[in-house]
XYZ file of C-alpha atoms in Angstrom:
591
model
C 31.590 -51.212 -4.921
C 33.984 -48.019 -4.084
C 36.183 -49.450 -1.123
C 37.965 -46.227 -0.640
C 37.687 -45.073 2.957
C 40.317 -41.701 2.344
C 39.826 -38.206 2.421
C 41.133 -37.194 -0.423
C 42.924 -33.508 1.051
C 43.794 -29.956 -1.164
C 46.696 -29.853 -2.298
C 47.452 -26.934 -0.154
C 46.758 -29.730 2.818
C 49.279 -31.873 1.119
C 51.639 -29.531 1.028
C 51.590 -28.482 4.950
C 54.156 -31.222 5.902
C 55.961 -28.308 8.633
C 55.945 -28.999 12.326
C 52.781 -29.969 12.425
C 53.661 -33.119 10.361
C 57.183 -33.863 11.808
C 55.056 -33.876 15.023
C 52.523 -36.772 13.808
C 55.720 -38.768 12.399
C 57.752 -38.242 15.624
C 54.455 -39.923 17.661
C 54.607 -42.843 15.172
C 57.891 -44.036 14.900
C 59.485 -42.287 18.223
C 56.514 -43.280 20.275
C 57.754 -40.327 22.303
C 53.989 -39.813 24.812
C 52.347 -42.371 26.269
C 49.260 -41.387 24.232
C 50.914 -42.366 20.954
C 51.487 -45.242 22.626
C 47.835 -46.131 22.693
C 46.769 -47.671 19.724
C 43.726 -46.228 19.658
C 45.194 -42.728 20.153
C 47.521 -43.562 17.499
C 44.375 -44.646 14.744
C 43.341 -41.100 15.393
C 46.615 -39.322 14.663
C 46.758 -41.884 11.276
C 44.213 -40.024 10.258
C 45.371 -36.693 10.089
C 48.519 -38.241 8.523
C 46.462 -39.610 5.357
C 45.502 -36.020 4.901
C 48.967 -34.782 5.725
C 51.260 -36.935 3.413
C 50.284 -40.754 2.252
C 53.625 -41.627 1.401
C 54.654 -41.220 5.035
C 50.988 -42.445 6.115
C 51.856 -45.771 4.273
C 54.783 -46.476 6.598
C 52.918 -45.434 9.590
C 50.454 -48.238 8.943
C 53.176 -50.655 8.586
C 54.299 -49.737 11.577
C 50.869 -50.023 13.330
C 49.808 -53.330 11.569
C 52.754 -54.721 13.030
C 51.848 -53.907 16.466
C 48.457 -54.686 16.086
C 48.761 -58.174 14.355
C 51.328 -58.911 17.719
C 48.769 -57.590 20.148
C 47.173 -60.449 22.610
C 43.903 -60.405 21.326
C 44.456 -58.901 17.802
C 41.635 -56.722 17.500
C 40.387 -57.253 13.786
C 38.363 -53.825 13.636
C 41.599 -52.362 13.474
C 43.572 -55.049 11.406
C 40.851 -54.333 8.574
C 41.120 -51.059 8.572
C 44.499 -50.351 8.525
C 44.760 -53.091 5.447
C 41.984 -51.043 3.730
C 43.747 -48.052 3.958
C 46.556 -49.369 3.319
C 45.395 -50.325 0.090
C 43.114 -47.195 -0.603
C 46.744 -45.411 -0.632
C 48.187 -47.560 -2.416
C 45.641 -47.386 -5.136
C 45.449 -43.585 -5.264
C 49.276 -43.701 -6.192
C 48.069 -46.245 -8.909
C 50.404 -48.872 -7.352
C 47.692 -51.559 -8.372
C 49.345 -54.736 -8.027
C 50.528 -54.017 -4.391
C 46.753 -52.516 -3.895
C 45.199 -55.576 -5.027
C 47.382 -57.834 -2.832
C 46.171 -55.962 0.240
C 43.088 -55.984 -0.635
C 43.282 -60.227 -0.667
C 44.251 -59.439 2.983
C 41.799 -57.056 3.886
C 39.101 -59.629 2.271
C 40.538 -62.684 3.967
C 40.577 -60.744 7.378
C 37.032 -60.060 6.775
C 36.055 -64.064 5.844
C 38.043 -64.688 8.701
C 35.992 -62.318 11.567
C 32.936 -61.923 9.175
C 30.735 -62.034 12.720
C 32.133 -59.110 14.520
C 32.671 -57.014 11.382
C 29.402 -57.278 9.725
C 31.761 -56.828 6.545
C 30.890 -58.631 3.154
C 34.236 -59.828 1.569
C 32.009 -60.455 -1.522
C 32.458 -56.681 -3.041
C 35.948 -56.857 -2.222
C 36.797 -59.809 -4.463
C 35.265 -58.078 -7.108
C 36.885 -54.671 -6.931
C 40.177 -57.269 -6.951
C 39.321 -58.924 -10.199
C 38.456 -55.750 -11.863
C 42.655 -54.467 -10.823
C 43.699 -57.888 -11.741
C 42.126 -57.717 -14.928
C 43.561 -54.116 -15.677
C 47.126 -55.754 -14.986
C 46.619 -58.384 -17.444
C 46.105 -61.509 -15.132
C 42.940 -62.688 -16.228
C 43.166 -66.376 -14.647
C 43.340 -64.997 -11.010
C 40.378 -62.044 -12.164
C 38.558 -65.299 -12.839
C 39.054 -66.990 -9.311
C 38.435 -64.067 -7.907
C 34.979 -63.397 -9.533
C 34.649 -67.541 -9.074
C 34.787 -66.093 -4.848
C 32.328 -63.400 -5.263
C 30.241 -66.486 -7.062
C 30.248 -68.948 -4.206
C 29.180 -66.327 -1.439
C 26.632 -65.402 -3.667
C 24.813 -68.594 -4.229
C 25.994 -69.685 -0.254
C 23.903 -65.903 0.712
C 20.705 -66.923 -1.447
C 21.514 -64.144 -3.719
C 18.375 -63.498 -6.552
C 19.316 -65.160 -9.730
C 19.817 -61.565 -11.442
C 22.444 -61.308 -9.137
C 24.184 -64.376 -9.976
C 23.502 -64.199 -13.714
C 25.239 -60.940 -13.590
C 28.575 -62.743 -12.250
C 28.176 -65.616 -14.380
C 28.119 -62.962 -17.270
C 31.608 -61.869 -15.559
C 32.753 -65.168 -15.607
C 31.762 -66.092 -19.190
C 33.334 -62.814 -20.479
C 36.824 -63.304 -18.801
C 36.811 -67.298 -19.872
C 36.166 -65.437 -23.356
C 39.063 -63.194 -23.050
C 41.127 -66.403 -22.036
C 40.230 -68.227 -25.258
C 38.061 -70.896 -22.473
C 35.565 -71.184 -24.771
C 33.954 -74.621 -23.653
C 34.089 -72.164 -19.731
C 32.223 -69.390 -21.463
C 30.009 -71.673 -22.863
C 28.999 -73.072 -19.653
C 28.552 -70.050 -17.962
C 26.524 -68.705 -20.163
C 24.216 -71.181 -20.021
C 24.438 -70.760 -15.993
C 23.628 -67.273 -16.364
C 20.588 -68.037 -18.640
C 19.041 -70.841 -15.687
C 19.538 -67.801 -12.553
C 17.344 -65.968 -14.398
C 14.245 -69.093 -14.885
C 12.045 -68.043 -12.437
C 10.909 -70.319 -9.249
C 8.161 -71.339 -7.189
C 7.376 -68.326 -5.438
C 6.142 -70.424 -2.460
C 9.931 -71.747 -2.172
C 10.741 -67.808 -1.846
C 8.354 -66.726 0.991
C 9.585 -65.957 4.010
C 7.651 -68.274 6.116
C 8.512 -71.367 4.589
C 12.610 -69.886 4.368
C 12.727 -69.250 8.106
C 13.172 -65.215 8.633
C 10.459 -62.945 9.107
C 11.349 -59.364 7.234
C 11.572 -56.136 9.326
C 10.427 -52.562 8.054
C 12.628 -49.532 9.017
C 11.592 -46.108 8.472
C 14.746 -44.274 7.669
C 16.282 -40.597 7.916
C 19.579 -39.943 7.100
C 22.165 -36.904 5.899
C 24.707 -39.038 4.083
C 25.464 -38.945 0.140
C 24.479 -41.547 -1.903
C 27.232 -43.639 -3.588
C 25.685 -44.502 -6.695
C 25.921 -47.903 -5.859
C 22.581 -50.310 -6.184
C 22.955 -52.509 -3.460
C 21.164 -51.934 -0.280
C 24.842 -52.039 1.536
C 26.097 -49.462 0.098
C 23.366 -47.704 -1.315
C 24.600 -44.895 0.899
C 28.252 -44.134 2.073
C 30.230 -41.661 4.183
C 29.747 -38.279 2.166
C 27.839 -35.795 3.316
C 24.552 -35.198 1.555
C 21.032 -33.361 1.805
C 18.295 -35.195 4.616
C 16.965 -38.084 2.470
C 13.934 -39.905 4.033
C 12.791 -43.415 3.054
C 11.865 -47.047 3.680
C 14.346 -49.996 4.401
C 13.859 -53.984 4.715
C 16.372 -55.986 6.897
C 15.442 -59.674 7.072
C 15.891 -61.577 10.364
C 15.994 -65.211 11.418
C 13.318 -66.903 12.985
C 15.462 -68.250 15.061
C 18.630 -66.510 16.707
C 20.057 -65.732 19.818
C 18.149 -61.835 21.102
C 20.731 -58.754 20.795
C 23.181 -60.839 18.310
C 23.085 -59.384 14.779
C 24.031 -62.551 13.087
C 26.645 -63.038 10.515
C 28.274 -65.536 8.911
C 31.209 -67.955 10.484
C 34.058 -68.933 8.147
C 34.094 -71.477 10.718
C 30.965 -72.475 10.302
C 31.812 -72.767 6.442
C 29.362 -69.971 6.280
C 30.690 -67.130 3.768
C 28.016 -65.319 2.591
C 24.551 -63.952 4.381
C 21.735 -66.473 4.235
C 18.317 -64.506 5.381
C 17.888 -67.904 7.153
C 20.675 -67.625 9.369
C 21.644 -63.983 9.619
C 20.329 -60.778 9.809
C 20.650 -59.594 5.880
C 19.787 -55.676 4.683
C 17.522 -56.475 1.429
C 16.556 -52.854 0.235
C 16.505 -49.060 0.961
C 13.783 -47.342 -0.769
C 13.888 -43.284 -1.103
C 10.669 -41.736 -0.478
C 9.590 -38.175 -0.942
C 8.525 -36.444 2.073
C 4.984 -36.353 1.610
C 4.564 -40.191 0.701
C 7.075 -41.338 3.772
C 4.820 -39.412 6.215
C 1.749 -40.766 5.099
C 2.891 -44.011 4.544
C 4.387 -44.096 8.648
C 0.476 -42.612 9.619
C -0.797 -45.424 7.526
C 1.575 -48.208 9.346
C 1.114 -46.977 12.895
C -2.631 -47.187 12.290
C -2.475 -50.640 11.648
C -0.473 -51.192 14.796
C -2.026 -51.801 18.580
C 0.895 -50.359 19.897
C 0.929 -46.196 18.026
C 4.468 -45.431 19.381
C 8.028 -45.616 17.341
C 11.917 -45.282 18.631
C 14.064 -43.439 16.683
C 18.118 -44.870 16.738
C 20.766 -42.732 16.484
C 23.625 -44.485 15.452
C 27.260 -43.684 17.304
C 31.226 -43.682 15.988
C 32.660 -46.282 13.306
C 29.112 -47.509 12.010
C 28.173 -47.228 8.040
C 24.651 -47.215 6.856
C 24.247 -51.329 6.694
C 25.105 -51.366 10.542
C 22.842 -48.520 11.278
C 20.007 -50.497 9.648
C 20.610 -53.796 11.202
C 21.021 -52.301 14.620
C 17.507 -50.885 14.714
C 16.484 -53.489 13.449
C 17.755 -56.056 15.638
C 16.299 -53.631 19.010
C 13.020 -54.161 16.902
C 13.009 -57.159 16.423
C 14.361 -58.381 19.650
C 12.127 -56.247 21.897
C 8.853 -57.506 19.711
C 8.351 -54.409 19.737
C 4.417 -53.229 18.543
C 5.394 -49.908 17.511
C 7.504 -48.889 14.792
C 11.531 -48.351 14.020
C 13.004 -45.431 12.777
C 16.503 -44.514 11.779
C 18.686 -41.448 11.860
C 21.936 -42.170 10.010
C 24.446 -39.469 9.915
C 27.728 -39.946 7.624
C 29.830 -41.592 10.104
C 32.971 -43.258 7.836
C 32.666 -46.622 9.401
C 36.030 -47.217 10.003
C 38.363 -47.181 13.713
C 40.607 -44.524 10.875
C 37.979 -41.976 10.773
C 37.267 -40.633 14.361
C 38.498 -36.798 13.549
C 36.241 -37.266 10.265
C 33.325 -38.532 12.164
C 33.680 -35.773 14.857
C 33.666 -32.829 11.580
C 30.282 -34.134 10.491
C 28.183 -35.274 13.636
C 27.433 -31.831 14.987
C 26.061 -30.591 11.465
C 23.814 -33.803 11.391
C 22.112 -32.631 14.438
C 20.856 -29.574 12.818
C 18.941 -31.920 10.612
C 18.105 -34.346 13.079
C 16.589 -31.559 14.924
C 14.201 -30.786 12.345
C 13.257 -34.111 11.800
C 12.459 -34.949 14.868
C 9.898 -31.887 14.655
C 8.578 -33.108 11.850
C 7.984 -36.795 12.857
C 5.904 -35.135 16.435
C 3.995 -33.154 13.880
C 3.605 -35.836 10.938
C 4.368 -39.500 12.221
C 0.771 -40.090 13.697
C 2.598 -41.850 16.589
C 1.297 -40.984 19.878
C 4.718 -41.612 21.335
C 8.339 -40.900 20.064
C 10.889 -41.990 21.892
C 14.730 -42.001 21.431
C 17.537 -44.433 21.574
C 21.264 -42.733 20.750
C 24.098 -44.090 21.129
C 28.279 -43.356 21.556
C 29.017 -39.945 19.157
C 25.338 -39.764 17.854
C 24.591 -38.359 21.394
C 26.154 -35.445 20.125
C 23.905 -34.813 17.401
C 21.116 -35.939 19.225
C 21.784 -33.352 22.390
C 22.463 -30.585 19.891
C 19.416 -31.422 17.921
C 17.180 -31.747 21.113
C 19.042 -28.326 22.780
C 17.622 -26.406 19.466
C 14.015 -27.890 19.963
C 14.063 -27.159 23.410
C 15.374 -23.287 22.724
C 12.588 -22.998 19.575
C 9.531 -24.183 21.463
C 10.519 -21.982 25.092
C 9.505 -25.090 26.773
C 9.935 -25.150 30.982
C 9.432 -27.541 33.210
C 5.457 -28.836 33.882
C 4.775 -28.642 30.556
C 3.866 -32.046 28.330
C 6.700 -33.856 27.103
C 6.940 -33.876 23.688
C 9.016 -37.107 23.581
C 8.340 -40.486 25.606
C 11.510 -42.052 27.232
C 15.228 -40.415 25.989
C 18.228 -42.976 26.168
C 21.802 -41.629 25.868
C 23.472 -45.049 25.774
C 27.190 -44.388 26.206
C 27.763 -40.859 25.106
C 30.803 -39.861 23.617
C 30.256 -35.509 24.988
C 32.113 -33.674 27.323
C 30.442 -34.929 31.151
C 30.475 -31.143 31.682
C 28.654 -30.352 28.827
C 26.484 -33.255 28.862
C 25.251 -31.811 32.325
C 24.324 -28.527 31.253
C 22.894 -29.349 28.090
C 20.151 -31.792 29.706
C 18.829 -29.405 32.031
C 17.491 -27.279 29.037
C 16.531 -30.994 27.717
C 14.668 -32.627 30.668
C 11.560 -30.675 30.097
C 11.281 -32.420 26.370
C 10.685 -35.827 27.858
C 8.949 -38.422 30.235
C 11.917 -39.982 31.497
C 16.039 -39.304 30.550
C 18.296 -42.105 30.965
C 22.045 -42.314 30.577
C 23.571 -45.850 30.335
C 27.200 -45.795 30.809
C 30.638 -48.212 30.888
C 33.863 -48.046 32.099
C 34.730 -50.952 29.439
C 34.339 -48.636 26.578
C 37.125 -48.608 24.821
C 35.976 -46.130 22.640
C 34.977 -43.391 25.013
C 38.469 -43.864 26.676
C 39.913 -42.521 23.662
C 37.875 -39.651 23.828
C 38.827 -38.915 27.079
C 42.065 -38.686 26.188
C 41.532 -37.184 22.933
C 39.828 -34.349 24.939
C 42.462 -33.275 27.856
C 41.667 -36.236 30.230
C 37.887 -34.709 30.426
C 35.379 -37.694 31.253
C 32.974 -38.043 28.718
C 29.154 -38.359 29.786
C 29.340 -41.975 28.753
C 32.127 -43.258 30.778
C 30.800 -45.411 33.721
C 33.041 -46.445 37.180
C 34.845 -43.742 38.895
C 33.596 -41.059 35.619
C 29.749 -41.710 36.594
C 27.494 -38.826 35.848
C 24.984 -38.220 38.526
C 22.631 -35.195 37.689
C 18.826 -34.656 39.356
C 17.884 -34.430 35.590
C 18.713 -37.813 34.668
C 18.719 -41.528 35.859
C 22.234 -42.779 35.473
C 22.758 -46.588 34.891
C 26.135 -48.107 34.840
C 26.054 -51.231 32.674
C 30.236 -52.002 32.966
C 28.918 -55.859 33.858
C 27.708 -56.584 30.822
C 30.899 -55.435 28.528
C 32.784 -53.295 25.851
C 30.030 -50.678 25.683
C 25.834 -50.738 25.773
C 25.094 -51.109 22.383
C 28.008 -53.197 21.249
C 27.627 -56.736 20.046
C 29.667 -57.724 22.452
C 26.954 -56.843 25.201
C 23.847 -58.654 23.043
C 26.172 -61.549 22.307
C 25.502 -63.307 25.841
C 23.152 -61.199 27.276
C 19.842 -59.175 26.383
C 19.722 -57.349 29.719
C 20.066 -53.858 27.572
C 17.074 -54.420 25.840
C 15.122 -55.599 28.446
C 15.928 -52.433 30.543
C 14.726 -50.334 27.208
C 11.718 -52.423 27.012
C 10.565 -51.852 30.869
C 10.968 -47.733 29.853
C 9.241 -48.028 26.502
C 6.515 -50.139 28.115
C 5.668 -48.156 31.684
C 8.153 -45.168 32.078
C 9.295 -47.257 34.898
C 11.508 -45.504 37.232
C 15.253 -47.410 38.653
C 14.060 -48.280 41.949
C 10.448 -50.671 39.696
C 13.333 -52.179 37.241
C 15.010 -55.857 37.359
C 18.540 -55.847 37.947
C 19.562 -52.482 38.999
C 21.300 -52.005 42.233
C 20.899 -48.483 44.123
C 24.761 -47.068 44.239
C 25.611 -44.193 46.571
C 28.468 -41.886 45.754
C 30.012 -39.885 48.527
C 28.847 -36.456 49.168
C 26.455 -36.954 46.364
C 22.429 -37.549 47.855
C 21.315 -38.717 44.581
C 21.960 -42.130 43.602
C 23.099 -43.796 40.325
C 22.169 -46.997 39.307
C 24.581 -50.340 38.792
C 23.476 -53.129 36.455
C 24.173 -56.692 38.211
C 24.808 -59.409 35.156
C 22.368 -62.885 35.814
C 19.300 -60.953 38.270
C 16.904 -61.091 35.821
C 15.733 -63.721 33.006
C 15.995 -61.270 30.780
C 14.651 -62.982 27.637
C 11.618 -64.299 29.181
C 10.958 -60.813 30.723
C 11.466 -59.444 27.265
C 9.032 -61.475 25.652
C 6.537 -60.908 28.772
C 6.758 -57.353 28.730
C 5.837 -57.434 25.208
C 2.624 -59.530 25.881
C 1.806 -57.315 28.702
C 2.421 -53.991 26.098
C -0.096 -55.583 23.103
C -2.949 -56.561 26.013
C -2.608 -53.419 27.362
C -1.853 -54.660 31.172
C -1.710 -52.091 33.773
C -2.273 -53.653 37.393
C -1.105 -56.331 38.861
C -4.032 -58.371 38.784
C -3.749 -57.958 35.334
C -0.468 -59.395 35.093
C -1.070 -62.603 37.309
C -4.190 -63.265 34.906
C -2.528 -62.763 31.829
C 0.789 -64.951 33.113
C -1.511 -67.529 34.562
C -2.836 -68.162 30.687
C 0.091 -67.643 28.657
C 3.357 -69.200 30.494
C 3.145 -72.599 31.531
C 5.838 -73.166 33.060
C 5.837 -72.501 37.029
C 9.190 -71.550 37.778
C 9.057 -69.172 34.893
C 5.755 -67.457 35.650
C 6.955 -67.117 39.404
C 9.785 -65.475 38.383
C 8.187 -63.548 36.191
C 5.510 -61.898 38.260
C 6.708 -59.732 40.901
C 8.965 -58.339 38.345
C 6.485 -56.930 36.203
C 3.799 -56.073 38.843
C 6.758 -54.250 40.593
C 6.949 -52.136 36.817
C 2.992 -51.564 36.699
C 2.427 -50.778 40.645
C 4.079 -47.523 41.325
């Protein structure tokens, strides 16, 4: 696996230390604004240090780690990453030894919050035995690849994959002069690869049920084999293709599951947590005709497309649209755009560069998939910084096809779910937009950490996604402030308690239902403003029940409220639960 998160700069960058580099060092170490005294401010002008000069990069992140390991709560995201580049710096100077001893850290902060980071220390291990063994210490290579061994056969890893590492292992106990341990592993290598009862395989009788992602997506491959990082944060040509993420039978809705080190739980288990098994290129032709074939099987002939935002690699991506997927039952199908954000808090000014050229593609995608998918609906779910491909992308369609107001939507229901654009901007750009769709919706947060940056970032301009005070009210749009329900809308930390999100999606996707027919949104006046916004209130709706009744009411096709009194009175039987649940979803189907 190729950990390396830096840009590697020209050497005429390197050289450009001037004022403009006495000015990033003077923010570090003075702390002379009260920006630089933000730590996510600070992540950002990192950065543009890396590119600037590593050596003095290196002792910025000392500086930083410091601060952040002291911080009450730590925030890991940013612990990992400033480990990882740490060591990535460290390694480009070919200081191996101190690389590979901040890598241990960056793997044992990643065992250690392996549920919020979605990050496999498994890879990491590995790239520290190969170092170790470069140095000459083959007994810690060993322990390391014995590591990589025990999350392997703890995830449910094919035997190919652990013959492979027992090969590692046999060769270093070799090298030692272990032969009696080479031996052994050997022979451990040889039994992965006996094949078993494919019935003990299937998915039913493991307990996850597999989900199929059509995928889009402008980064560069890696040259890596393994689904996670198959692709990484390059830029490349528009690849199209097929993906399989695996997900528990049983799990809590909106939590992508990981594993717990406290739960002595170190690897994924397609069991217990949501697991990316393969990514498949396909040629255009075949992936088109392959999506006509699989909506045609389907009662329900629409698909979402997910636009990923800031600080998300490919893996994420996948899981994520998955996990809406799976979690709204949804009947129609799940696409992905992935553009080649760097998946790290270190890489905002990087992610920003590439975004905007992402929506070009996106753009014609999206044509494409009205023209080719076969779905008689296509609607769209973005969220954070892949608004601003997505608003680009949709700005271009709306300026080829001259399309005004009256005219058929070509899309069903848009979601901009905490935008990171200028508010300004935002507003303009959707009234060349609203024609394109059924229904717009902006979702917003004043808990975004994320979009607070920006603001900053960006001359104390709100950005579009910012909720409280910074709301967004436009005629063109219904605005939703979700603040109650945490960091930001698509967030774990909003699915890890609550599915309210997705049951808001669900009542659009289902029956374009406006504010006023939804569960849980309270009618918000702003002064001087007539039109209203729209404030989520946490605990007014049962939101998992409603999720899962919404989705019987999609597949029957329910459209009165007769209908959905019938169909409740046969499939719930509990009585508080169906009483509950009927006014709410007659109120979505009775206009």
């Amino acid at each position: 696996m190729k950990l390396s998160f830096v840009a590697k700069g020209s050497d005429l960058m390197r050289q450009s230390a001037g004022r403009l580099l006495f000015a990033f060092v003077f923010l570090f170490v003075a702390g002379a604004t009260a920006q630089a005294q933000d730590m996510t401010l600070r992540m950002v002008v990192l950065e543009r240090l890396v590119q600037e000069d590593p050596g003095a990069a290196i002792k910025a992140i000392d500086q930083l780690y410091t601060e952040a390991a002291a911080s009450d709560p730590a925030d890991p995201r940013v612990l990992f990453d400033l480990v990882r580049l740490k060591a990535d710096l460290l390694l480009e100077r070919d200081q191996k030894a101190e690389g590979a001893r901040w890598l241990a850290e960056a793997a044992a902060i990643a065992r250690r919050n392996r549920e919020l980071l979605d990050i496999d220390p498994g890879p990491i291990h590995q790239t520290i035995a190969q170092l170790l063994e470069e140095l000459g210490d083959l007994r810690n290579a060993r322990a390391q690849m014995s590591a990589v061994l025990g999350l392997q056969q703890d995830g449910a890893e094919p035997g190919a994959v652990l013959a492979e590492t027992y090969g590692e292992l046999a060769r270093l106990s070799a090298a030692m002069g272990r032969e009696a341990d080479q031996q052994r592993y050997e022979q451990a290598a040889a039994n992965a690869l006996i094949p078993q009862d494919e019935a003990t395989r299937s998915s039913d009788s493991v307990g996850y049920r597999e989900v199929e992602v059509f995928y889009a997506t402008d980064r560069a491959r890696t040259g890596d084999a393994e689904p996670e990082t198959f692709y990484g944060w390059g830029r490349g040509t528009l690849e199209l293709g097929t993906l399989i993420v695996t997900v528990p039978d049983t799990r809590t809705k909106g939590l992508v599951e990981s594993p717990s080190i406290w739960r002595l739980e170190f690897g994924p288990n397609p069991a217990k947590h949501v697991v990316l098994r393969s990514v498949t290129p396909v040629k255009e032709d075949l992936f088109y005709t392959t999506m006509q074939s699989r909506i045609e099987a389907r009662s329900n002939k629409e698909l979402f497309v997910f636009i990923h935002g800031y600080n998300v690699d490919f893996e994420q991506a996948a899981k994520r649209a998955a996990q809406i997927s799976y979690d709204m039952n949804y009947g129609g199908l799940p696409v992905l755009y992935s553009w080649p954000s760097a998946g790290s808090t270190v890489g905002y000014i990087s992610d920003t560069a590439v975004v905007r050229l992402s929506g070009r593609r996106l753009s014609q995608f999206l044509e494409q998939l009205v023209a080719r998918s076969g779905a008689s609906t296509v609607h769209i779910v973005a969220h954070s910084m892949g608004n601003r491909a997505l608003t680009d992308a949709l700005e271009l369609m709306a300026a080829r096809r001259d399309v005004e107001t009256g005219e058929a939507p070509v899309f069903g229901q848009i979601l901009f779910a905490a935008p990171d654009v200028d508010a300004g901007l935002f507003a303009q750009m959707i009234q060349t937009i609203r024609p394109l769709a059924q229904r717009l919706t902006l979702y917003a947060s004043h808990e975004d950490w994320a979009l607070e940056t920006s603001r900053r970032l960006h001359g104390n301009a709100p950005r579009a996604g910012q909720g409280g005070e910074y709301v967004l009210v436009d005629d063109n749009i219904d605005s939703v402030d979700m603040s109650e329900l945490g960091e930001d809308m698509l967030a774990h930390s909003y699915f890890a308690d609550d599915s309210s999100a997705l049951a808001d999606m669900m009542s659009l996707f289902w029956q374009n239902a406006s504010p006023q027919r939804r569960c849980g949104l309270e009618e918000t006046k702003t002064e001087g403003i007539a039109r209203p916004f729209w404030t989520y209130k946490r605990g007014a709706c049962s939101s998992q029940n409603l999720i899962d009744a919404m989705a019987l009411m999609a597949s029957s096709d329910v459209q009165s409220g007769d209908e959905v009194r019938q169909l409740l009175e046969k499939a719930v039987d509990d009585d508080e639960v169906r009483n509950a649940l009927a006014p709410v979803l007659t109120r979505m189907v009775e206009d």
